[in-house]
Amino acid sequence: MKAMTYFWCAPLPSKRPRPGRSTLQPLLLTLLAALLLGCLGCGKPPMLVNQYMLEYPAPMVGRKAKLPAALKVDLFSVAQAFNTNAMVYQPQPFQSQTYNYSRWRANPGYLVTDYLIRDLRESGLFKAVFGPDGSGEYRFKLEGGVAEFQEVDAADGWKASLALTVTLLDTTQEELPRRVVFQKNYRVQEPLPEKTPQGLAQGMSRAMEQLSARIIQDTYEAARNRTAGK
C-alpha cells in the first residue's frame, strides 16, 4: 500500500479593520439618542395642581344687642370620607371620586372653622369670639363636625352638598344636661354654575354662607336666652 503524505497549512491572519468613522459614528449616534431620551424622561415638568378656597362675604345679621358673653369655637371634626384636601365628588350613588389636579387649600374642618369664626366676629353679636387656640375667658363653646363636603352629580343637576353638626355648650354648668344648650344638624345643597373644580368652589362657598348665617342666628338666640335665664 502506497503511503500518503499530508501537509497542514496555517490560515493567514484576518485583517481587522481599524476603528474609523464608519464604525464610531453609529455608536455615537446610539449613545446620543439614549441620552436624549433619558433627559426627556427625567425633565418632565411637574403637573400643576390648582388649589381652591371658599370665598363669600360675611352674612348680614341685622342690628341686635351684643351679648356680654364670649364664645369659643373649637376645630370642627370631619367624617373620614371627606377628611382630605382632595375635592371629592359623587358621580353616581354609592360612588366617590376626586379631581386629579385640583385640591382644597386646607382640610374641610379648617375651612369651616376659620370661616365660621370670621363670620361670628364680623357679626359683632358676642363680647368676643375665640378660635381653637384662643386663651381668653368665655362662657359658651361651639363644637361641630363636617358630615358632608362634596359635589353631588344628581339627575337634576350638579350641586355642592354641605352638612354640619353643631353643639353649643354653656361652660358655667356642671351637669351635662344643663351644659348642652342645643345640638343641631344643618344641610344645604347649592347648584353649581359649571361642573368644574372652580364651579364646586363657588357652589360650596354659597352653601357655607347659608349655613353660617343660620348657625350664627341659632347660636345667638340660644345664648341670649341662656344669659337671660330662660
PDB file of C-alpha atoms in Angstrom:
ATOM      1  CA  MET A   1       0.000   0.000   0.000  1.00  0.00           C
ATOM      2  CA  LYS A   2       1.425   3.328  -1.017  1.00  0.00           C
ATOM      3  CA  ALA A   3       1.799   5.759   1.832  1.00  0.00           C
ATOM      4  CA  MET A   4       0.209   9.218   1.538  1.00  0.00           C
ATOM      5  CA  THR A   5       1.745  12.367   2.938  1.00  0.00           C
ATOM      6  CA  TYR A   6      -0.465  15.212   4.358  1.00  0.00           C
ATOM      7  CA  PHE A   7       0.631  18.826   4.715  1.00  0.00           C
ATOM      8  CA  TRP A   8      -1.011  21.295   7.178  1.00  0.00           C
ATOM      9  CA  CYS A   9      -1.053  24.980   6.280  1.00  0.00           C
ATOM     10  CA  ALA A  10      -1.799  27.531   8.986  1.00  0.00           C
ATOM     11  CA  PRO A  11      -4.532  30.029   7.970  1.00  0.00           C
ATOM     12  CA  LEU A  12      -3.407  33.508   7.248  1.00  0.00           C
ATOM     13  CA  PRO A  13      -4.414  36.053   9.946  1.00  0.00           C
ATOM     14  CA  SER A  14      -7.524  38.002   9.029  1.00  0.00           C
ATOM     15  CA  LYS A  15      -7.285  41.730   8.612  1.00  0.00           C
ATOM     16  CA  ARG A  16      -9.186  43.543  11.412  1.00  0.00           C
ATOM     17  CA  PRO A  17     -10.451  46.941  10.365  1.00  0.00           C
ATOM     18  CA  ARG A  18      -9.255  49.810  12.396  1.00  0.00           C
ATOM     19  CA  PRO A  19     -11.910  51.887  14.103  1.00  0.00           C
ATOM     20  CA  GLY A  20     -12.816  54.802  11.976  1.00  0.00           C
ATOM     21  CA  ARG A  21     -15.763  56.961  11.071  1.00  0.00           C
ATOM     22  CA  SER A  22     -17.692  54.033   9.606  1.00  0.00           C
ATOM     23  CA  THR A  23     -17.822  52.180  12.963  1.00  0.00           C
ATOM     24  CA  LEU A  24     -17.710  55.016  15.516  1.00  0.00           C
ATOM     25  CA  GLN A  25     -20.452  57.148  14.008  1.00  0.00           C
ATOM     26  CA  PRO A  26     -23.339  54.693  14.590  1.00  0.00           C
ATOM     27  CA  LEU A  27     -22.123  54.096  18.141  1.00  0.00           C
ATOM     28  CA  LEU A  28     -22.023  57.813  18.897  1.00  0.00           C
ATOM     29  CA  LEU A  29     -25.466  58.320  17.427  1.00  0.00           C
ATOM     30  CA  THR A  30     -26.871  55.482  19.561  1.00  0.00           C
ATOM     31  CA  LEU A  31     -25.355  56.938  22.730  1.00  0.00           C
ATOM     32  CA  LEU A  32     -26.629  60.411  21.891  1.00  0.00           C
ATOM     33  CA  ALA A  33     -30.164  59.124  21.301  1.00  0.00           C
ATOM     34  CA  ALA A  34     -30.135  57.262  24.625  1.00  0.00           C
ATOM     35  CA  LEU A  35     -29.007  60.402  26.464  1.00  0.00           C
ATOM     36  CA  LEU A  36     -31.716  62.495  24.834  1.00  0.00           C
ATOM     37  CA  LEU A  37     -34.420  60.001  25.733  1.00  0.00           C
ATOM     38  CA  GLY A  38     -33.168  59.898  29.311  1.00  0.00           C
ATOM     39  CA  CYS A  39     -33.194  63.672  29.597  1.00  0.00           C
ATOM     40  CA  LEU A  40     -36.697  63.875  28.206  1.00  0.00           C
ATOM     41  CA  GLY A  41     -37.917  61.300  30.720  1.00  0.00           C
ATOM     42  CA  CYS A  42     -36.299  62.977  33.709  1.00  0.00           C
ATOM     43  CA  GLY A  43     -37.043  66.539  32.750  1.00  0.00           C
ATOM     44  CA  LYS A  44     -40.852  66.376  32.586  1.00  0.00           C
ATOM     45  CA  PRO A  45     -42.351  69.493  34.163  1.00  0.00           C
ATOM     46  CA  PRO A  46     -44.485  68.738  37.241  1.00  0.00           C
ATOM     47  CA  MET A  47     -48.244  68.775  36.745  1.00  0.00           C
ATOM     48  CA  LEU A  48     -49.838  71.997  38.006  1.00  0.00           C
ATOM     49  CA  VAL A  49     -52.240  71.394  40.918  1.00  0.00           C
ATOM     50  CA  ASN A  50     -54.817  74.142  41.412  1.00  0.00           C
ATOM     51  CA  GLN A  51     -55.803  74.933  44.992  1.00  0.00           C
ATOM     52  CA  TYR A  52     -59.165  76.424  45.944  1.00  0.00           C
ATOM     53  CA  MET A  53     -60.586  78.309  48.924  1.00  0.00           C
ATOM     54  CA  LEU A  54     -64.057  79.375  49.994  1.00  0.00           C
ATOM     55  CA  GLU A  55     -64.921  82.955  49.131  1.00  0.00           C
ATOM     56  CA  TYR A  56     -68.043  84.817  50.233  1.00  0.00           C
ATOM     57  CA  PRO A  57     -68.921  87.951  52.237  1.00  0.00           C
ATOM     58  CA  ALA A  58     -69.728  87.607  55.918  1.00  0.00           C
ATOM     59  CA  PRO A  59     -73.514  87.151  56.347  1.00  0.00           C
ATOM     60  CA  MET A  60     -75.576  90.174  57.334  1.00  0.00           C
ATOM     61  CA  VAL A  61     -77.296  89.524  60.675  1.00  0.00           C
ATOM     62  CA  GLY A  62     -79.001  92.863  61.242  1.00  0.00           C
ATOM     63  CA  ARG A  63     -78.818  95.152  64.248  1.00  0.00           C
ATOM     64  CA  LYS A  64     -79.014  93.229  67.513  1.00  0.00           C
ATOM     65  CA  ALA A  65     -77.824  93.803  71.053  1.00  0.00           C
ATOM     66  CA  LYS A  66     -74.349  92.452  71.740  1.00  0.00           C
ATOM     67  CA  LEU A  67     -74.262  89.704  74.375  1.00  0.00           C
ATOM     68  CA  PRO A  68     -71.994  90.279  77.398  1.00  0.00           C
ATOM     69  CA  ALA A  69     -70.519  86.797  76.965  1.00  0.00           C
ATOM     70  CA  ALA A  70     -67.606  85.422  74.984  1.00  0.00           C
ATOM     71  CA  LEU A  71     -67.754  82.443  72.636  1.00  0.00           C
ATOM     72  CA  LYS A  72     -65.104  79.912  71.732  1.00  0.00           C
ATOM     73  CA  VAL A  73     -65.232  77.846  68.523  1.00  0.00           C
ATOM     74  CA  ASP A  74     -63.428  74.505  68.575  1.00  0.00           C
ATOM     75  CA  LEU A  75     -61.901  72.942  65.477  1.00  0.00           C
ATOM     76  CA  PHE A  76     -64.568  71.018  63.576  1.00  0.00           C
ATOM     77  CA  SER A  77     -64.033  67.306  63.121  1.00  0.00           C
ATOM     78  CA  VAL A  78     -64.523  65.747  59.664  1.00  0.00           C
ATOM     79  CA  ALA A  79     -66.152  62.495  58.570  1.00  0.00           C
ATOM     80  CA  GLN A  80     -63.482  60.128  57.271  1.00  0.00           C
ATOM     81  CA  ALA A  81     -64.914  60.074  53.736  1.00  0.00           C
ATOM     82  CA  PHE A  82     -64.187  63.810  53.437  1.00  0.00           C
ATOM     83  CA  ASN A  83     -61.174  64.144  55.739  1.00  0.00           C
ATOM     84  CA  THR A  84     -58.845  65.140  52.909  1.00  0.00           C
ATOM     85  CA  ASN A  85     -57.740  68.157  50.893  1.00  0.00           C
ATOM     86  CA  ALA A  86     -58.900  66.410  47.718  1.00  0.00           C
ATOM     87  CA  MET A  87     -62.010  67.783  46.029  1.00  0.00           C
ATOM     88  CA  VAL A  88     -64.493  64.928  46.367  1.00  0.00           C
ATOM     89  CA  TYR A  89     -67.419  64.399  44.016  1.00  0.00           C
ATOM     90  CA  GLN A  90     -70.088  61.720  43.689  1.00  0.00           C
ATOM     91  CA  PRO A  91     -70.684  60.832  40.017  1.00  0.00           C
ATOM     92  CA  GLN A  92     -73.363  58.250  40.882  1.00  0.00           C
ATOM     93  CA  PRO A  93     -74.937  56.847  44.056  1.00  0.00           C
ATOM     94  CA  PHE A  94     -72.531  54.664  46.074  1.00  0.00           C
ATOM     95  CA  GLN A  95     -69.529  56.065  44.157  1.00  0.00           C
ATOM     96  CA  SER A  96     -66.885  58.560  45.227  1.00  0.00           C
ATOM     97  CA  GLN A  97     -64.183  60.194  43.084  1.00  0.00           C
ATOM     98  CA  THR A  98     -61.737  63.105  43.375  1.00  0.00           C
ATOM     99  CA  TYR A  99     -60.485  65.677  40.882  1.00  0.00           C
ATOM    100  CA  ASN A 100     -56.939  64.754  39.813  1.00  0.00           C
ATOM    101  CA  TYR A 101     -55.276  68.158  39.599  1.00  0.00           C
ATOM    102  CA  SER A 102     -57.435  70.261  41.927  1.00  0.00           C
ATOM    103  CA  ARG A 103     -57.449  70.386  45.721  1.00  0.00           C
ATOM    104  CA  TRP A 104     -58.818  72.417  48.584  1.00  0.00           C
ATOM    105  CA  ARG A 105     -56.232  74.738  50.095  1.00  0.00           C
ATOM    106  CA  ALA A 106     -56.990  73.295  53.549  1.00  0.00           C
ATOM    107  CA  ASN A 107     -58.879  70.411  55.103  1.00  0.00           C
ATOM    108  CA  PRO A 108     -62.682  70.971  55.223  1.00  0.00           C
ATOM    109  CA  GLY A 109     -62.565  71.043  59.040  1.00  0.00           C
ATOM    110  CA  TYR A 110     -60.179  74.011  58.989  1.00  0.00           C
ATOM    111  CA  LEU A 111     -62.091  75.768  56.201  1.00  0.00           C
ATOM    112  CA  VAL A 112     -65.438  75.573  58.001  1.00  0.00           C
ATOM    113  CA  THR A 113     -63.953  76.531  61.369  1.00  0.00           C
ATOM    114  CA  ASP A 114     -61.979  79.504  60.044  1.00  0.00           C
ATOM    115  CA  TYR A 115     -64.867  80.981  58.080  1.00  0.00           C
ATOM    116  CA  LEU A 116     -67.370  80.470  60.885  1.00  0.00           C
ATOM    117  CA  ILE A 117     -65.045  82.256  63.321  1.00  0.00           C
ATOM    118  CA  ARG A 118     -64.623  85.104  60.837  1.00  0.00           C
ATOM    119  CA  ASP A 119     -68.377  85.415  60.351  1.00  0.00           C
ATOM    120  CA  LEU A 120     -69.104  85.338  64.100  1.00  0.00           C
ATOM    121  CA  ARG A 121     -66.573  88.088  64.709  1.00  0.00           C
ATOM    122  CA  GLU A 122     -67.970  90.170  61.852  1.00  0.00           C
ATOM    123  CA  SER A 123     -71.474  89.839  63.298  1.00  0.00           C
ATOM    124  CA  GLY A 124     -70.482  91.691  66.470  1.00  0.00           C
ATOM    125  CA  LEU A 125     -73.076  89.756  68.474  1.00  0.00           C
ATOM    126  CA  PHE A 126     -70.708  88.474  71.168  1.00  0.00           C
ATOM    127  CA  LYS A 127     -68.357  90.154  73.592  1.00  0.00           C
ATOM    128  CA  ALA A 128     -65.509  88.190  71.983  1.00  0.00           C
ATOM    129  CA  VAL A 129     -65.051  85.185  69.685  1.00  0.00           C
ATOM    130  CA  PHE A 130     -62.041  82.921  70.239  1.00  0.00           C
ATOM    131  CA  GLY A 131     -60.650  80.268  67.945  1.00  0.00           C
ATOM    132  CA  PRO A 132     -59.381  76.791  68.896  1.00  0.00           C
ATOM    133  CA  ASP A 133     -56.078  78.236  70.165  1.00  0.00           C
ATOM    134  CA  GLY A 134     -57.656  81.168  72.000  1.00  0.00           C
ATOM    135  CA  SER A 135     -56.831  81.527  75.689  1.00  0.00           C
ATOM    136  CA  GLY A 136     -59.353  84.170  76.773  1.00  0.00           C
ATOM    137  CA  GLU A 137     -62.203  83.590  79.188  1.00  0.00           C
ATOM    138  CA  TYR A 138     -65.505  82.511  77.634  1.00  0.00           C
ATOM    139  CA  ARG A 139     -68.868  81.189  78.717  1.00  0.00           C
ATOM    140  CA  PHE A 140     -70.131  79.475  75.581  1.00  0.00           C
ATOM    141  CA  LYS A 141     -68.333  76.931  73.425  1.00  0.00           C
ATOM    142  CA  LEU A 142     -69.309  75.871  69.922  1.00  0.00           C
ATOM    143  CA  GLU A 143     -68.307  72.380  68.825  1.00  0.00           C
ATOM    144  CA  GLY A 144     -69.073  70.812  65.478  1.00  0.00           C
ATOM    145  CA  GLY A 145     -68.327  68.366  62.722  1.00  0.00           C
ATOM    146  CA  VAL A 146     -68.351  68.248  58.931  1.00  0.00           C
ATOM    147  CA  ALA A 147     -70.628  65.382  57.909  1.00  0.00           C
ATOM    148  CA  GLU A 148     -70.525  66.066  54.143  1.00  0.00           C
ATOM    149  CA  PHE A 149     -68.356  68.244  51.913  1.00  0.00           C
ATOM    150  CA  GLN A 150     -68.607  67.210  48.284  1.00  0.00           C
ATOM    151  CA  GLU A 151     -70.044  67.689  44.827  1.00  0.00           C
ATOM    152  CA  VAL A 152     -73.091  65.562  44.023  1.00  0.00           C
ATOM    153  CA  ASP A 153     -73.842  64.881  40.361  1.00  0.00           C
ATOM    154  CA  ALA A 154     -77.600  64.368  40.555  1.00  0.00           C
ATOM    155  CA  ALA A 155     -80.103  63.814  37.773  1.00  0.00           C
ATOM    156  CA  ASP A 156     -81.448  67.349  38.217  1.00  0.00           C
ATOM    157  CA  GLY A 157     -78.004  68.974  38.129  1.00  0.00           C
ATOM    158  CA  TRP A 158     -74.659  69.263  39.873  1.00  0.00           C
ATOM    159  CA  LYS A 159     -74.690  70.506  43.457  1.00  0.00           C
ATOM    160  CA  ALA A 160     -72.332  71.368  46.279  1.00  0.00           C
ATOM    161  CA  SER A 161     -73.526  69.373  49.287  1.00  0.00           C
ATOM    162  CA  LEU A 162     -72.529  70.618  52.746  1.00  0.00           C
ATOM    163  CA  ALA A 163     -73.704  69.093  56.036  1.00  0.00           C
ATOM    164  CA  LEU A 164     -72.619  70.257  59.500  1.00  0.00           C
ATOM    165  CA  THR A 165     -73.386  69.194  63.056  1.00  0.00           C
ATOM    166  CA  VAL A 166     -73.152  71.887  65.742  1.00  0.00           C
ATOM    167  CA  THR A 167     -73.346  71.737  69.541  1.00  0.00           C
ATOM    168  CA  LEU A 168     -73.465  74.813  71.797  1.00  0.00           C
ATOM    169  CA  LEU A 169     -72.241  74.346  75.366  1.00  0.00           C
ATOM    170  CA  ASP A 170     -72.611  76.545  78.442  1.00  0.00           C
ATOM    171  CA  THR A 171     -69.367  76.064  80.372  1.00  0.00           C
ATOM    172  CA  THR A 172     -70.808  77.569  83.571  1.00  0.00           C
ATOM    173  CA  GLN A 173     -72.976  74.496  84.077  1.00  0.00           C
ATOM    174  CA  GLU A 174     -71.524  71.394  85.727  1.00  0.00           C
ATOM    175  CA  GLU A 175     -74.244  68.890  84.848  1.00  0.00           C
ATOM    176  CA  LEU A 176     -74.190  67.694  81.230  1.00  0.00           C
ATOM    177  CA  PRO A 177     -77.953  68.069  80.593  1.00  0.00           C
ATOM    178  CA  ARG A 178     -77.710  71.729  81.591  1.00  0.00           C
ATOM    179  CA  ARG A 179     -74.379  72.240  79.847  1.00  0.00           C
ATOM    180  CA  VAL A 180     -75.770  71.399  76.390  1.00  0.00           C
ATOM    181  CA  VAL A 181     -77.675  74.432  75.137  1.00  0.00           C
ATOM    182  CA  PHE A 182     -78.569  72.887  71.775  1.00  0.00           C
ATOM    183  CA  GLN A 183     -77.370  70.378  69.190  1.00  0.00           C
ATOM    184  CA  LYS A 184     -78.483  70.735  65.577  1.00  0.00           C
ATOM    185  CA  ASN A 185     -77.807  69.320  62.132  1.00  0.00           C
ATOM    186  CA  TYR A 186     -77.523  71.652  59.153  1.00  0.00           C
ATOM    187  CA  ARG A 187     -77.530  70.660  55.497  1.00  0.00           C
ATOM    188  CA  VAL A 188     -77.794  72.519  52.218  1.00  0.00           C
ATOM    189  CA  GLN A 189     -77.240  71.717  48.531  1.00  0.00           C
ATOM    190  CA  GLU A 190     -76.275  74.601  46.283  1.00  0.00           C
ATOM    191  CA  PRO A 191     -76.340  74.307  42.441  1.00  0.00           C
ATOM    192  CA  LEU A 192     -73.009  74.668  40.663  1.00  0.00           C
ATOM    193  CA  PRO A 193     -72.597  77.243  37.896  1.00  0.00           C
ATOM    194  CA  GLU A 194     -70.491  74.679  36.000  1.00  0.00           C
ATOM    195  CA  LYS A 195     -69.170  71.154  36.529  1.00  0.00           C
ATOM    196  CA  THR A 196     -65.572  72.086  37.240  1.00  0.00           C
ATOM    197  CA  PRO A 197     -63.456  72.451  40.397  1.00  0.00           C
ATOM    198  CA  GLN A 198     -63.978  76.210  40.057  1.00  0.00           C
ATOM    199  CA  GLY A 199     -67.732  75.655  39.967  1.00  0.00           C
ATOM    200  CA  LEU A 200     -67.519  73.409  43.030  1.00  0.00           C
ATOM    201  CA  ALA A 201     -65.610  76.078  44.963  1.00  0.00           C
ATOM    202  CA  GLN A 202     -68.258  78.666  44.041  1.00  0.00           C
ATOM    203  CA  GLY A 203     -71.148  76.405  44.982  1.00  0.00           C
ATOM    204  CA  MET A 204     -69.542  75.343  48.259  1.00  0.00           C
ATOM    205  CA  SER A 205     -68.900  78.992  49.133  1.00  0.00           C
ATOM    206  CA  ARG A 206     -72.593  79.821  48.742  1.00  0.00           C
ATOM    207  CA  ALA A 207     -73.531  76.729  50.764  1.00  0.00           C
ATOM    208  CA  MET A 208     -71.207  77.766  53.598  1.00  0.00           C
ATOM    209  CA  GLU A 209     -72.584  81.301  53.503  1.00  0.00           C
ATOM    210  CA  GLN A 210     -76.121  79.988  54.052  1.00  0.00           C
ATOM    211  CA  LEU A 211     -75.219  77.605  56.874  1.00  0.00           C
ATOM    212  CA  SER A 212     -73.004  80.162  58.579  1.00  0.00           C
ATOM    213  CA  ALA A 213     -75.903  82.636  58.737  1.00  0.00           C
ATOM    214  CA  ARG A 214     -78.215  80.005  60.213  1.00  0.00           C
ATOM    215  CA  ILE A 215     -75.659  78.842  62.776  1.00  0.00           C
ATOM    216  CA  ILE A 216     -74.918  82.410  63.889  1.00  0.00           C
ATOM    217  CA  GLN A 217     -78.624  83.160  64.283  1.00  0.00           C
ATOM    218  CA  ASP A 218     -79.332  79.981  66.268  1.00  0.00           C
ATOM    219  CA  THR A 219     -76.223  80.402  68.435  1.00  0.00           C
ATOM    220  CA  TYR A 220     -77.070  83.996  69.268  1.00  0.00           C
ATOM    221  CA  GLU A 221     -80.707  83.286  70.152  1.00  0.00           C
ATOM    222  CA  ALA A 222     -79.814  80.273  72.303  1.00  0.00           C
ATOM    223  CA  ALA A 223     -77.024  82.126  74.119  1.00  0.00           C
ATOM    224  CA  ARG A 224     -79.269  85.177  74.645  1.00  0.00           C
ATOM    225  CA  ASN A 225     -81.975  83.029  76.186  1.00  0.00           C
ATOM    226  CA  ARG A 226     -79.471  81.282  78.426  1.00  0.00           C
ATOM    227  CA  THR A 227     -77.899  84.511  79.673  1.00  0.00           C
ATOM    228  CA  ALA A 228     -81.391  85.880  80.348  1.00  0.00           C
ATOM    229  CA  GLY A 229     -82.184  82.810  82.443  1.00  0.00           C
ATOM    230  CA  LYS A 230     -84.790  81.425  80.030  1.00  0.00           C
TER     231      LYS A 230
END
